[in-house]
Amino acid sequence: MDAVRNQACHSFGDFEREAIYRAIFTRRDVRSHFQQRPIDDAVLARLLTAAHHAPSVGFMQPWNFIVIRDPGRREAVRDLFLAARSQELTHIAEERQELYRKLKLEGICESALNLCITCDRRRSEDSPLGRWHNPQMDLFSTVCAVQNFWLAARAEGIGVGWVSILNADALRDLLDIPDHVVPVAYLCVGHVSEFATRPDLERNGWASRLPLSDLVMSETYAGAGEDALKAAANTIAGRG
Ligand SMILES: Cc1cc2nc3c(=O)[nH]c(=O)nc-3n(C[C@H](O)[C@H](O)[C@H](O)COP(=O)(O)O)c2cc1C
């Protein structure tokens, strides 16, 4: 009977729905626990296909996927990270700098491979459907592809870590990326020995998840209301 009702309202069956939420709630940004054993090309192809099925403004599909395996090139990217981290450190509140220095914020050389997901800002340049007023929508679309990749990877037992502490121009030079293409995400990808149950930055006392009910607004920005919805959100958070 349930199956009939689910079909009628287009929702997934319980098992499939739980699987989707499981991927969402257990996805982690992975920096430690990478294993270097290679990722099967068939698996990587599935992850890239998931990314390629992301929504995109005007269906422009602005992304490309640069697969980086060469250890020398990865060391060069790691050096870019180290330089960028030193620069970023000076902008971190003084009382948090010691903690910042201790955080592991990349797995560039330890992972099986790196993946740079780019956005070609000239793709469909002559027909900017959905981008004439909001040209940044191509970048947003590319981020949707990143998230699809990340969630599919979790379902395949593959860890992904996003490294944004990089100078984009230096990264462009290293990967021969032309000026009209933006490197949106630099990802470390690989099998892992474990997925942490909580975000690393939470476990290390850097930040914690904000209560969802504090972020929900009604009708206008900062508009009060939706109390029943907020209570329902708090109940779910209490169970998690
Ligand atoms: C746009 C973006 C950039 C990020 N850049 C970095 C980074 O440079 N280094 C890092 O360790 N984590 C980075 N992260 C991961 C976040 O720190 C992580 O998502 C957050 O702490 C929550 O943890 P979780 O992803 O495990 O839930 C980035 C995440 C996003 C979405």
PDB file of C-alpha atoms and ligand atoms in Angstrom:
ATOM      1  CA  MET A   1       0.000   0.000   0.000  1.00  0.00           C
ATOM      2  CA  ASP A   2       2.864   2.340   0.932  1.00  0.00           C
ATOM      3  CA  ALA A   3       4.537   1.636  -2.383  1.00  0.00           C
ATOM      4  CA  VAL A   4       1.375   2.635  -4.218  1.00  0.00           C
ATOM      5  CA  ARG A   5       1.077   5.858  -2.218  1.00  0.00           C
ATOM      6  CA  ASN A   6       4.748   6.695  -2.743  1.00  0.00           C
ATOM      7  CA  GLN A   7       4.442   6.157  -6.467  1.00  0.00           C
ATOM      8  CA  ALA A   8       1.383   8.378  -6.572  1.00  0.00           C
ATOM      9  CA  CYS A   9       3.212  11.285  -4.899  1.00  0.00           C
ATOM     10  CA  HIS A  10       6.537  10.617  -6.678  1.00  0.00           C
ATOM     11  CA  SER A  11       8.485  10.212  -3.451  1.00  0.00           C
ATOM     12  CA  PHE A  12      11.159   7.547  -3.100  1.00  0.00           C
ATOM     13  CA  GLY A  13      10.553   4.427  -1.057  1.00  0.00           C
ATOM     14  CA  ASP A  14      11.717   4.516   2.583  1.00  0.00           C
ATOM     15  CA  PHE A  15      14.985   2.697   1.892  1.00  0.00           C
ATOM     16  CA  GLU A  16      16.001   4.950  -0.998  1.00  0.00           C
ATOM     17  CA  ARG A  17      15.009   8.078   0.888  1.00  0.00           C
ATOM     18  CA  GLU A  18      17.048   7.029   3.908  1.00  0.00           C
ATOM     19  CA  ALA A  19      20.012   6.387   1.613  1.00  0.00           C
ATOM     20  CA  ILE A  20      19.847   9.938   0.258  1.00  0.00           C
ATOM     21  CA  TYR A  21      19.686  11.448   3.741  1.00  0.00           C
ATOM     22  CA  ARG A  22      22.459   9.148   4.890  1.00  0.00           C
ATOM     23  CA  ALA A  23      24.740  10.433   2.136  1.00  0.00           C
ATOM     24  CA  ILE A  24      23.873  14.021   3.083  1.00  0.00           C
ATOM     25  CA  PHE A  25      24.321  13.626   6.834  1.00  0.00           C
ATOM     26  CA  THR A  26      27.446  11.447   6.751  1.00  0.00           C
ATOM     27  CA  ARG A  27      29.279  13.356   4.004  1.00  0.00           C
ATOM     28  CA  ARG A  28      32.432  14.857   5.449  1.00  0.00           C
ATOM     29  CA  ASP A  29      35.182  17.151   4.296  1.00  0.00           C
ATOM     30  CA  VAL A  30      38.120  14.734   4.485  1.00  0.00           C
ATOM     31  CA  ARG A  31      41.681  15.899   5.142  1.00  0.00           C
ATOM     32  CA  SER A  32      43.106  12.993   7.168  1.00  0.00           C
ATOM     33  CA  HIS A  33      42.553   9.237   6.833  1.00  0.00           C
ATOM     34  CA  PHE A  34      43.201   9.180   3.074  1.00  0.00           C
ATOM     35  CA  GLN A  35      44.549   5.982   1.544  1.00  0.00           C
ATOM     36  CA  GLN A  36      46.625   6.178  -1.630  1.00  0.00           C
ATOM     37  CA  ARG A  37      45.222   3.051  -3.306  1.00  0.00           C
ATOM     38  CA  PRO A  38      43.857   4.069  -6.689  1.00  0.00           C
ATOM     39  CA  ILE A  39      40.227   4.776  -7.412  1.00  0.00           C
ATOM     40  CA  ASP A  40      38.804   2.510 -10.057  1.00  0.00           C
ATOM     41  CA  ASP A  41      38.118   4.465 -13.261  1.00  0.00           C
ATOM     42  CA  ALA A  42      34.594   3.002 -13.363  1.00  0.00           C
ATOM     43  CA  VAL A  43      33.901   4.515  -9.923  1.00  0.00           C
ATOM     44  CA  LEU A  44      35.467   7.864 -10.825  1.00  0.00           C
ATOM     45  CA  ALA A  45      33.415   7.908 -14.011  1.00  0.00           C
ATOM     46  CA  ARG A  46      30.234   7.436 -11.949  1.00  0.00           C
ATOM     47  CA  LEU A  47      31.181  10.338  -9.689  1.00  0.00           C
ATOM     48  CA  LEU A  48      31.934  12.596 -12.649  1.00  0.00           C
ATOM     49  CA  THR A  49      28.653  11.572 -14.267  1.00  0.00           C
ATOM     50  CA  ALA A  50      26.830  12.545 -11.063  1.00  0.00           C
ATOM     51  CA  ALA A  51      28.604  15.923 -11.158  1.00  0.00           C
ATOM     52  CA  HIS A  52      27.708  16.354 -14.824  1.00  0.00           C
ATOM     53  CA  HIS A  53      24.025  15.832 -13.985  1.00  0.00           C
ATOM     54  CA  ALA A  54      23.942  18.858 -11.697  1.00  0.00           C
ATOM     55  CA  PRO A  55      21.519  21.646 -12.483  1.00  0.00           C
ATOM     56  CA  SER A  56      22.992  24.554 -14.453  1.00  0.00           C
ATOM     57  CA  VAL A  57      21.647  27.936 -15.459  1.00  0.00           C
ATOM     58  CA  GLY A  58      20.291  27.809 -19.019  1.00  0.00           C
ATOM     59  CA  PHE A  59      21.545  24.179 -19.036  1.00  0.00           C
ATOM     60  CA  MET A  60      24.917  25.680 -19.969  1.00  0.00           C
ATOM     61  CA  GLN A  61      26.987  23.025 -18.143  1.00  0.00           C
ATOM     62  CA  PRO A  62      29.900  25.402 -17.549  1.00  0.00           C
ATOM     63  CA  TRP A  63      32.154  22.847 -15.857  1.00  0.00           C
ATOM     64  CA  ASN A  64      35.288  20.911 -16.777  1.00  0.00           C
ATOM     65  CA  PHE A  65      37.040  18.346 -14.627  1.00  0.00           C
ATOM     66  CA  ILE A  66      40.859  18.332 -14.477  1.00  0.00           C
ATOM     67  CA  VAL A  67      42.102  15.041 -13.010  1.00  0.00           C
ATOM     68  CA  ILE A  68      45.503  15.524 -11.362  1.00  0.00           C
ATOM     69  CA  ARG A  69      47.513  12.418 -10.489  1.00  0.00           C
ATOM     70  CA  ASP A  70      51.133  13.491 -10.995  1.00  0.00           C
ATOM     71  CA  PRO A  71      52.904  13.599  -7.587  1.00  0.00           C
ATOM     72  CA  GLY A  72      55.193  16.463  -8.657  1.00  0.00           C
ATOM     73  CA  ARG A  73      52.290  18.642  -9.724  1.00  0.00           C
ATOM     74  CA  ARG A  74      50.462  17.859  -6.501  1.00  0.00           C
ATOM     75  CA  GLU A  75      53.515  18.819  -4.448  1.00  0.00           C
ATOM     76  CA  ALA A  76      53.540  22.113  -6.307  1.00  0.00           C
ATOM     77  CA  VAL A  77      49.873  22.672  -5.407  1.00  0.00           C
ATOM     78  CA  ARG A  78      50.637  21.734  -1.794  1.00  0.00           C
ATOM     79  CA  ASP A  79      53.360  24.429  -1.808  1.00  0.00           C
ATOM     80  CA  LEU A  80      50.780  26.933  -3.063  1.00  0.00           C
ATOM     81  CA  PHE A  81      48.553  25.869  -0.170  1.00  0.00           C
ATOM     82  CA  LEU A  82      51.357  26.365   2.384  1.00  0.00           C
ATOM     83  CA  ALA A  83      52.091  29.846   1.042  1.00  0.00           C
ATOM     84  CA  ALA A  84      48.388  30.785   1.003  1.00  0.00           C
ATOM     85  CA  ARG A  85      47.882  29.448   4.520  1.00  0.00           C
ATOM     86  CA  SER A  86      50.708  31.644   5.861  1.00  0.00           C
ATOM     87  CA  GLN A  87      49.065  34.661   4.261  1.00  0.00           C
ATOM     88  CA  GLU A  88      45.610  33.746   5.566  1.00  0.00           C
ATOM     89  CA  LEU A  89      46.960  33.212   9.080  1.00  0.00           C
ATOM     90  CA  THR A  90      47.747  36.916   9.443  1.00  0.00           C
ATOM     91  CA  HIS A  91      44.043  37.714   8.929  1.00  0.00           C
ATOM     92  CA  ILE A  92      42.809  35.283  11.573  1.00  0.00           C
ATOM     93  CA  ALA A  93      41.928  36.748  14.995  1.00  0.00           C
ATOM     94  CA  GLU A  94      45.078  36.618  17.118  1.00  0.00           C
ATOM     95  CA  GLU A  95      43.583  34.421  19.834  1.00  0.00           C
ATOM     96  CA  ARG A  96      42.636  31.784  17.212  1.00  0.00           C
ATOM     97  CA  GLN A  97      45.933  31.697  15.320  1.00  0.00           C
ATOM     98  CA  GLU A  98      47.429  28.916  17.435  1.00  0.00           C
ATOM     99  CA  LEU A  99      44.409  26.686  16.767  1.00  0.00           C
ATOM    100  CA  TYR A 100      44.430  27.620  13.056  1.00  0.00           C
ATOM    101  CA  ARG A 101      48.075  26.512  12.782  1.00  0.00           C
ATOM    102  CA  LYS A 102      47.184  23.093  14.239  1.00  0.00           C
ATOM    103  CA  LEU A 103      44.280  22.411  11.870  1.00  0.00           C
ATOM    104  CA  LYS A 104      44.814  19.956   9.035  1.00  0.00           C
ATOM    105  CA  LEU A 105      43.270  21.746   6.066  1.00  0.00           C
ATOM    106  CA  GLU A 106      44.238  19.638   3.036  1.00  0.00           C
ATOM    107  CA  GLY A 107      45.118  16.138   1.882  1.00  0.00           C
ATOM    108  CA  ILE A 108      46.664  17.090  -1.467  1.00  0.00           C
ATOM    109  CA  CYS A 109      49.534  14.601  -1.544  1.00  0.00           C
ATOM    110  CA  GLU A 110      48.037  11.827   0.617  1.00  0.00           C
ATOM    111  CA  SER A 111      44.845  11.333  -1.403  1.00  0.00           C
ATOM    112  CA  ALA A 112      44.583   9.081  -4.462  1.00  0.00           C
ATOM    113  CA  LEU A 113      44.092  11.978  -6.844  1.00  0.00           C
ATOM    114  CA  ASN A 114      43.158  15.635  -7.025  1.00  0.00           C
ATOM    115  CA  LEU A 115      40.339  17.100  -9.088  1.00  0.00           C
ATOM    116  CA  CYS A 116      39.977  20.698 -10.153  1.00  0.00           C
ATOM    117  CA  ILE A 117      36.408  21.596 -11.164  1.00  0.00           C
ATOM    118  CA  THR A 118      36.380  24.697 -13.319  1.00  0.00           C
ATOM    119  CA  CYS A 119      33.775  27.097 -14.707  1.00  0.00           C
ATOM    120  CA  ASP A 120      34.098  28.262 -18.313  1.00  0.00           C
ATOM    121  CA  ARG A 121      32.612  31.757 -18.167  1.00  0.00           C
ATOM    122  CA  ARG A 122      32.419  31.982 -21.962  1.00  0.00           C
ATOM    123  CA  ARG A 123      30.359  28.859 -22.504  1.00  0.00           C
ATOM    124  CA  SER A 124      27.010  29.876 -24.085  1.00  0.00           C
ATOM    125  CA  GLU A 125      28.241  33.480 -24.013  1.00  0.00           C
ATOM    126  CA  ASP A 126      25.955  34.462 -26.885  1.00  0.00           C
ATOM    127  CA  SER A 127      22.776  33.262 -25.097  1.00  0.00           C
ATOM    128  CA  PRO A 128      22.965  34.178 -21.412  1.00  0.00           C
ATOM    129  CA  LEU A 129      19.656  32.580 -20.422  1.00  0.00           C
ATOM    130  CA  GLY A 130      19.309  33.238 -16.685  1.00  0.00           C
ATOM    131  CA  ARG A 131      22.635  35.063 -16.547  1.00  0.00           C
ATOM    132  CA  TRP A 132      21.925  38.440 -18.080  1.00  0.00           C
ATOM    133  CA  HIS A 133      20.893  39.954 -14.737  1.00  0.00           C
ATOM    134  CA  ASN A 134      22.920  37.550 -12.619  1.00  0.00           C
ATOM    135  CA  PRO A 135      26.124  36.643 -14.434  1.00  0.00           C
ATOM    136  CA  GLN A 136      27.485  34.776 -11.426  1.00  0.00           C
ATOM    137  CA  MET A 137      24.932  31.984 -11.935  1.00  0.00           C
ATOM    138  CA  ASP A 138      27.475  29.978 -13.966  1.00  0.00           C
ATOM    139  CA  LEU A 139      29.689  29.854 -10.883  1.00  0.00           C
ATOM    140  CA  PHE A 140      26.751  28.787  -8.718  1.00  0.00           C
ATOM    141  CA  SER A 141      25.953  26.026 -11.234  1.00  0.00           C
ATOM    142  CA  THR A 142      29.504  24.737 -10.976  1.00  0.00           C
ATOM    143  CA  VAL A 143      29.187  24.553  -7.201  1.00  0.00           C
ATOM    144  CA  CYS A 144      26.089  22.369  -7.704  1.00  0.00           C
ATOM    145  CA  ALA A 145      28.295  19.976  -9.693  1.00  0.00           C
ATOM    146  CA  VAL A 146      30.799  19.922  -6.830  1.00  0.00           C
ATOM    147  CA  GLN A 147      28.097  18.986  -4.348  1.00  0.00           C
ATOM    148  CA  ASN A 148      26.752  16.203  -6.586  1.00  0.00           C
ATOM    149  CA  PHE A 149      30.282  14.810  -6.855  1.00  0.00           C
ATOM    150  CA  TRP A 150      30.770  15.035  -3.080  1.00  0.00           C
ATOM    151  CA  LEU A 151      27.532  13.246  -2.212  1.00  0.00           C
ATOM    152  CA  ALA A 152      27.984  10.530  -4.829  1.00  0.00           C
ATOM    153  CA  ALA A 153      31.527   9.999  -3.532  1.00  0.00           C
ATOM    154  CA  ARG A 154      30.195   9.498  -0.005  1.00  0.00           C
ATOM    155  CA  ALA A 155      27.787   6.866  -1.279  1.00  0.00           C
ATOM    156  CA  GLU A 156      30.740   5.095  -2.983  1.00  0.00           C
ATOM    157  CA  GLY A 157      32.827   5.252   0.227  1.00  0.00           C
ATOM    158  CA  ILE A 158      35.212   7.796  -1.306  1.00  0.00           C
ATOM    159  CA  GLY A 159      36.380  10.803   0.706  1.00  0.00           C
ATOM    160  CA  VAL A 160      36.533  14.324  -0.707  1.00  0.00           C
ATOM    161  CA  GLY A 161      38.228  17.396   0.773  1.00  0.00           C
ATOM    162  CA  TRP A 162      37.830  20.883  -0.684  1.00  0.00           C
ATOM    163  CA  VAL A 163      40.966  23.062  -0.599  1.00  0.00           C
ATOM    164  CA  SER A 164      40.201  26.738  -1.079  1.00  0.00           C
ATOM    165  CA  ILE A 165      43.311  28.119   0.622  1.00  0.00           C
ATOM    166  CA  LEU A 166      45.065  28.653  -2.710  1.00  0.00           C
ATOM    167  CA  ASN A 167      45.908  31.653  -4.839  1.00  0.00           C
ATOM    168  CA  ALA A 168      43.640  31.210  -7.871  1.00  0.00           C
ATOM    169  CA  ASP A 169      46.042  32.857 -10.343  1.00  0.00           C
ATOM    170  CA  ALA A 170      48.954  30.710  -9.203  1.00  0.00           C
ATOM    171  CA  LEU A 171      46.757  27.621  -9.509  1.00  0.00           C
ATOM    172  CA  ARG A 172      45.706  28.743 -12.998  1.00  0.00           C
ATOM    173  CA  ASP A 173      49.376  28.973 -14.037  1.00  0.00           C
ATOM    174  CA  LEU A 174      50.178  25.551 -12.632  1.00  0.00           C
ATOM    175  CA  LEU A 175      47.262  23.857 -14.398  1.00  0.00           C
ATOM    176  CA  ASP A 176      47.369  25.909 -17.639  1.00  0.00           C
ATOM    177  CA  ILE A 177      43.849  27.203 -17.050  1.00  0.00           C
ATOM    178  CA  PRO A 178      42.955  30.066 -19.438  1.00  0.00           C
ATOM    179  CA  ASP A 179      41.883  33.462 -18.076  1.00  0.00           C
ATOM    180  CA  HIS A 180      38.181  33.061 -18.905  1.00  0.00           C
ATOM    181  CA  VAL A 181      37.989  29.829 -16.896  1.00  0.00           C
ATOM    182  CA  VAL A 182      37.652  29.955 -13.095  1.00  0.00           C
ATOM    183  CA  PRO A 183      39.025  27.156 -10.931  1.00  0.00           C
ATOM    184  CA  VAL A 184      35.973  26.831  -8.664  1.00  0.00           C
ATOM    185  CA  ALA A 185      36.954  23.840  -6.550  1.00  0.00           C
ATOM    186  CA  TYR A 186      40.213  22.042  -5.873  1.00  0.00           C
ATOM    187  CA  LEU A 187      39.368  18.649  -4.398  1.00  0.00           C
ATOM    188  CA  CYS A 188      41.420  15.884  -2.779  1.00  0.00           C
ATOM    189  CA  VAL A 189      39.761  12.562  -3.560  1.00  0.00           C
ATOM    190  CA  GLY A 190      40.452   9.062  -2.311  1.00  0.00           C
ATOM    191  CA  HIS A 191      39.546   5.974  -0.355  1.00  0.00           C
ATOM    192  CA  VAL A 192      39.602   6.581   3.388  1.00  0.00           C
ATOM    193  CA  SER A 193      40.158   4.497   6.491  1.00  0.00           C
ATOM    194  CA  GLU A 194      37.221   6.241   8.177  1.00  0.00           C
ATOM    195  CA  PHE A 195      34.660   9.011   7.848  1.00  0.00           C
ATOM    196  CA  ALA A 196      34.525  11.183  10.953  1.00  0.00           C
ATOM    197  CA  THR A 197      31.083  11.435  12.501  1.00  0.00           C
ATOM    198  CA  ARG A 198      31.388  15.205  13.032  1.00  0.00           C
ATOM    199  CA  PRO A 199      33.054  17.968  11.009  1.00  0.00           C
ATOM    200  CA  ASP A 200      36.779  18.294  11.786  1.00  0.00           C
ATOM    201  CA  LEU A 201      36.375  21.984  12.544  1.00  0.00           C
ATOM    202  CA  GLU A 202      33.697  21.148  15.099  1.00  0.00           C
ATOM    203  CA  ARG A 203      35.771  18.412  16.746  1.00  0.00           C
ATOM    204  CA  ASN A 204      38.681  20.826  17.000  1.00  0.00           C
ATOM    205  CA  GLY A 205      36.607  23.583  18.601  1.00  0.00           C
ATOM    206  CA  TRP A 206      36.759  25.986  15.630  1.00  0.00           C
ATOM    207  CA  ALA A 207      33.023  26.230  14.956  1.00  0.00           C
ATOM    208  CA  SER A 208      29.825  24.327  15.565  1.00  0.00           C
ATOM    209  CA  ARG A 209      26.601  23.851  13.630  1.00  0.00           C
ATOM    210  CA  LEU A 210      24.187  26.755  14.071  1.00  0.00           C
ATOM    211  CA  PRO A 211      20.663  25.864  15.197  1.00  0.00           C
ATOM    212  CA  LEU A 212      18.528  25.647  12.037  1.00  0.00           C
ATOM    213  CA  SER A 213      15.611  27.299  13.821  1.00  0.00           C
ATOM    214  CA  ASP A 214      17.726  30.476  14.267  1.00  0.00           C
ATOM    215  CA  LEU A 215      18.233  30.644  10.504  1.00  0.00           C
ATOM    216  CA  VAL A 216      14.618  30.290   9.375  1.00  0.00           C
ATOM    217  CA  MET A 217      12.812  33.572   8.719  1.00  0.00           C
ATOM    218  CA  SER A 218       9.235  34.309   7.805  1.00  0.00           C
ATOM    219  CA  GLU A 219       8.155  36.329   4.761  1.00  0.00           C
ATOM    220  CA  THR A 220      10.937  38.917   5.011  1.00  0.00           C
ATOM    221  CA  TYR A 221      14.549  38.922   6.135  1.00  0.00           C
ATOM    222  CA  ALA A 222      14.530  38.638   9.938  1.00  0.00           C
ATOM    223  CA  GLY A 223      10.736  38.210   9.824  1.00  0.00           C
ATOM    224  CA  ALA A 224       9.503  36.359  12.939  1.00  0.00           C
ATOM    225  CA  GLY A 225       7.108  33.411  12.709  1.00  0.00           C
ATOM    226  CA  GLU A 226       7.025  29.808  11.424  1.00  0.00           C
ATOM    227  CA  ASP A 227       7.117  28.567  15.014  1.00  0.00           C
ATOM    228  CA  ALA A 228       5.711  25.121  14.176  1.00  0.00           C
ATOM    229  CA  LEU A 229       8.324  24.671  11.435  1.00  0.00           C
ATOM    230  CA  LYS A 230      11.114  25.747  13.777  1.00  0.00           C
ATOM    231  CA  ALA A 231       9.897  23.373  16.481  1.00  0.00           C
ATOM    232  CA  ALA A 232       9.891  20.538  13.935  1.00  0.00           C
ATOM    233  CA  ALA A 233      13.452  21.439  12.911  1.00  0.00           C
ATOM    234  CA  ASN A 234      14.549  21.432  16.557  1.00  0.00           C
ATOM    235  CA  THR A 235      13.002  17.991  17.057  1.00  0.00           C
ATOM    236  CA  ILE A 236      15.038  16.591  14.157  1.00  0.00           C
ATOM    237  CA  ALA A 237      18.210  18.252  15.489  1.00  0.00           C
ATOM    238  CA  GLY A 238      17.549  16.717  18.914  1.00  0.00           C
ATOM    239  CA  ARG A 239      17.378  13.256  17.342  1.00  0.00           C
ATOM    240  CA  GLY A 240      20.578  13.761  15.309  1.00  0.00           C
TER     241      GLY A 240
HETATM  242  C1  LIG B   1      33.626  26.422  -0.602  1.00  0.00           C
HETATM  243  C2  LIG B   1      34.311  25.571   0.438  1.00  0.00           C
HETATM  244  C3  LIG B   1      35.670  25.731   0.660  1.00  0.00           C
HETATM  245  C4  LIG B   1      36.331  24.951   1.618  1.00  0.00           C
HETATM  246  N1  LIG B   1      37.689  25.094   1.795  1.00  0.00           N
HETATM  247  C5  LIG B   1      38.328  24.312   2.675  1.00  0.00           C
HETATM  248  C6  LIG B   1      39.747  24.354   2.827  1.00  0.00           C
HETATM  249  O1  LIG B   1      40.459  25.114   2.168  1.00  0.00           O
HETATM  250  N2  LIG B   1      40.329  23.524   3.711  1.00  0.00           N
HETATM  251  C7  LIG B   1      39.592  22.650   4.462  1.00  0.00           C
HETATM  252  O2  LIG B   1      40.174  21.907   5.251  1.00  0.00           O
HETATM  253  N3  LIG B   1      38.257  22.571   4.335  1.00  0.00           N
HETATM  254  C8  LIG B   1      37.620  23.366   3.454  1.00  0.00           C
HETATM  255  N4  LIG B   1      36.260  23.261   3.308  1.00  0.00           N
HETATM  256  C9  LIG B   1      35.506  22.289   4.124  1.00  0.00           C
HETATM  257  C10 LIG B   1      34.790  22.932   5.308  1.00  0.00           C
HETATM  258  O3  LIG B   1      35.725  23.276   6.293  1.00  0.00           O
HETATM  259  C11 LIG B   1      33.779  21.898   5.840  1.00  0.00           C
HETATM  260  O4  LIG B   1      32.807  21.697   4.847  1.00  0.00           O
HETATM  261  C12 LIG B   1      33.092  22.367   7.119  1.00  0.00           C
HETATM  262  O5  LIG B   1      34.038  22.471   8.147  1.00  0.00           O
HETATM  263  C13 LIG B   1      31.988  21.399   7.551  1.00  0.00           C
HETATM  264  O6  LIG B   1      32.499  20.083   7.651  1.00  0.00           O
HETATM  265  P1  LIG B   1      31.899  18.877   6.812  1.00  0.00           P
HETATM  266  O7  LIG B   1      32.051  19.225   5.347  1.00  0.00           O
HETATM  267  O8  LIG B   1      32.705  17.676   7.201  1.00  0.00           O
HETATM  268  O9  LIG B   1      30.446  18.753   7.160  1.00  0.00           O
HETATM  269  C14 LIG B   1      35.589  24.027   2.371  1.00  0.00           C
HETATM  270  C15 LIG B   1      34.224  23.854   2.126  1.00  0.00           C
HETATM  271  C16 LIG B   1      33.587  24.620   1.181  1.00  0.00           C
HETATM  272  C17 LIG B   1      32.120  24.408   0.930  1.00  0.00           C
END
